[in-house]
Amino acid sequence: MKLTALKAKTYETWQTLHTVAEAFAQVSTPQYDQVFKQEVRSYGDLRYKATWERAFTALLAKLLYDYNDDNRTLILLHFLEYPQAEGHSYLRPLLLEQFLMFPYGFDCLIQGLQAIAQYGTASYSTSVFDLSTFAHEFHTAAVRAGRTAELTATGTPLLVPSAA
């Protein structure tokens, strides 16, 4: 994803988060919205793409966590289908790390993987390869987040042994 598109997507996610939370969201553009820029500055220098990637994934993780009502859909739609369609699937490992920072983020993802293992992917265009890749990325992010004991206790559904 090009920097311009990433900035626009970050701004859209920020506005959605504030609008859904019924907070005041100033309608303007990313270039002129100082509140938005100040928040993004907390992730680093605005000149760098990595700053925008961190800001986007942090805001998206918060939005997904705060308004998640179905863990299976969370994974199939919001972690797999949408990022693929919108060109930011390369940010999924960072998004997973951000999502795992929330108190029940790990549980949401484990339960979602268990539901997928049990009920499948009906009505979603998710491939076995994409699911396996996601499970591996989740496992890696959980290990980095120090969740090894929980991984051992629950296992990672859908994770092929060779990917671990």
C-alpha positions in Angstrom: 0.0 0.0 0.0 1.4 3.4 -1.0 1.9 6.0 1.7 -0.9 8.3 0.5 -3.4 5.4 0.6 -2.1 4.3 4.0 -2.6 7.9 5.4 -6.1 8.0 4.0 -6.9 4.5 5.4 -5.5 5.5 8.8 -7.6 8.7 8.9 -10.7 6.7 7.8 -10.1 4.2 10.6 -9.5 7.0 13.2 -12.7 8.8 12.2 -14.7 5.5 12.3 -13.3 4.7 15.8 -14.3 8.1 17.1 -17.7 8.2 15.3 -18.7 4.7 16.5 -17.7 5.7 20.0 -20.0 8.7 19.6 -17.2 11.0 20.1 -16.7 14.2 18.2 -15.0 13.6 14.9 -14.0 16.7 13.0 -14.8 16.3 9.3 -11.8 17.4 7.4 -8.8 15.9 5.6 -5.8 14.2 7.1 -3.6 17.2 6.1 -5.6 19.7 8.2 -6.9 17.7 11.2 -4.5 18.6 14.0 -6.1 16.2 16.5 -5.6 13.3 14.2 -2.0 14.3 13.4 -1.2 14.7 17.1 -2.4 11.2 17.7 -0.4 9.7 14.8 2.7 11.6 16.0 2.5 9.4 19.2 3.6 6.5 16.9 6.6 8.3 15.4 7.6 10.8 12.8 4.9 11.6 10.3 7.4 11.5 7.4 7.9 7.7 7.8 5.7 5.0 6.4 6.4 2.8 9.5 4.8 5.5 11.7 1.6 5.3 9.6 1.6 1.5 9.6 1.9 1.5 13.4 -0.9 4.1 13.8 -3.2 2.3 11.3 -2.7 -1.1 12.9 -3.1 0.3 16.5 -6.3 2.1 15.6 -7.7 -0.8 13.6 -6.9 -3.3 16.4 -8.8 -1.0 18.9 -11.8 -0.8 16.5 -11.9 -4.5 15.9 -11.5 -5.3 19.6 -14.0 -2.8 20.9 -16.7 -3.8 18.4 -16.1 -7.5 17.9 -19.2 -9.7 18.4 -18.2 -12.8 16.6 -14.6 -14.2 16.8 -15.0 -16.4 13.7 -16.0 -13.4 11.6 -13.3 -11.3 13.2 -10.7 -13.6 11.7 -12.3 -14.6 8.4 -13.5 -11.1 7.5 -11.4 -8.5 9.3 -8.0 -10.3 9.6 -8.2 -12.2 6.3 -10.7 -11.0 3.6 -10.7 -7.2 4.1 -6.9 -6.8 4.3 -6.4 -8.9 1.2 -9.0 -6.9 -0.7 -7.7 -3.6 0.5 -4.0 -4.3 0.0 -2.8 -4.2 3.6 -2.5 -7.9 4.4 1.3 -7.4 4.8 0.4 -5.5 8.0 -1.4 -8.5 9.6 1.5 -9.5 11.8 1.7 -6.0 13.2 -2.1 -5.9 13.6 -2.0 -9.2 15.4 0.6 -7.9 17.8 -1.5 -4.8 18.5 -4.7 -6.9 19.0 -2.9 -9.2 21.4 -2.2 -6.2 23.7 -5.9 -6.1 24.7 -6.9 -8.2 27.8 -9.0 -10.7 25.9 -7.4 -10.4 22.4 -5.7 -13.7 22.7 -9.0 -15.4 23.8 -10.9 -13.9 20.9 -8.4 -15.2 18.3 -8.1 -18.7 19.9 -11.9 -19.0 20.0 -12.2 -17.7 16.4 -9.7 -20.3 15.2 -11.6 -23.0 17.2 -14.9 -21.9 15.6 -13.3 -22.0 12.1 -12.0 -25.5 12.8 -15.4 -26.6 14.0 -17.7 -24.8 11.5 -15.5 -24.1 8.5 -15.4 -21.0 6.3 -18.9 -21.2 4.7 -19.7 -17.9 2.8 -16.1 -16.7 3.0 -13.6 -17.0 0.2 -10.7 -17.9 2.6 -8.3 -20.6 1.4 -6.6 -23.2 3.5 -3.3 -21.6 2.7 -4.6 -18.2 4.0 -5.9 -19.8 7.2 -2.7 -21.7 7.8 -0.7 -18.5 7.2 -2.9 -16.6 9.7 -2.6 -19.3 12.3 1.2 -19.2 11.9 1.3 -15.4 12.2 -1.0 -15.6 15.2 1.3 -18.2 16.8 4.4 -16.1 16.1 2.8 -12.9 17.5 1.6 -14.7 20.6 5.1 -16.1 21.3 6.5 -12.5 20.9 3.9 -11.2 23.3 4.9 -13.8 25.9 1.8 -16.0 25.6 3.7 -19.2 25.2 2.1 -20.9 28.2 -1.4 -20.1 26.9 -0.4 -21.4 23.5 0.8 -24.6 25.0 -2.3 -25.0 27.1 -4.8 -24.4 24.2 -2.8 -25.3 21.1 -3.2 -23.3 18.0 -6.1 -24.7 15.9 -5.4 -24.9 12.2 -1.7 -24.6 12.7 0.1 -27.2 10.7 3.0 -28.7 12.6 5.6 -27.7 10.0 4.5 -24.0 10.4 5.1 -24.0 14.1 
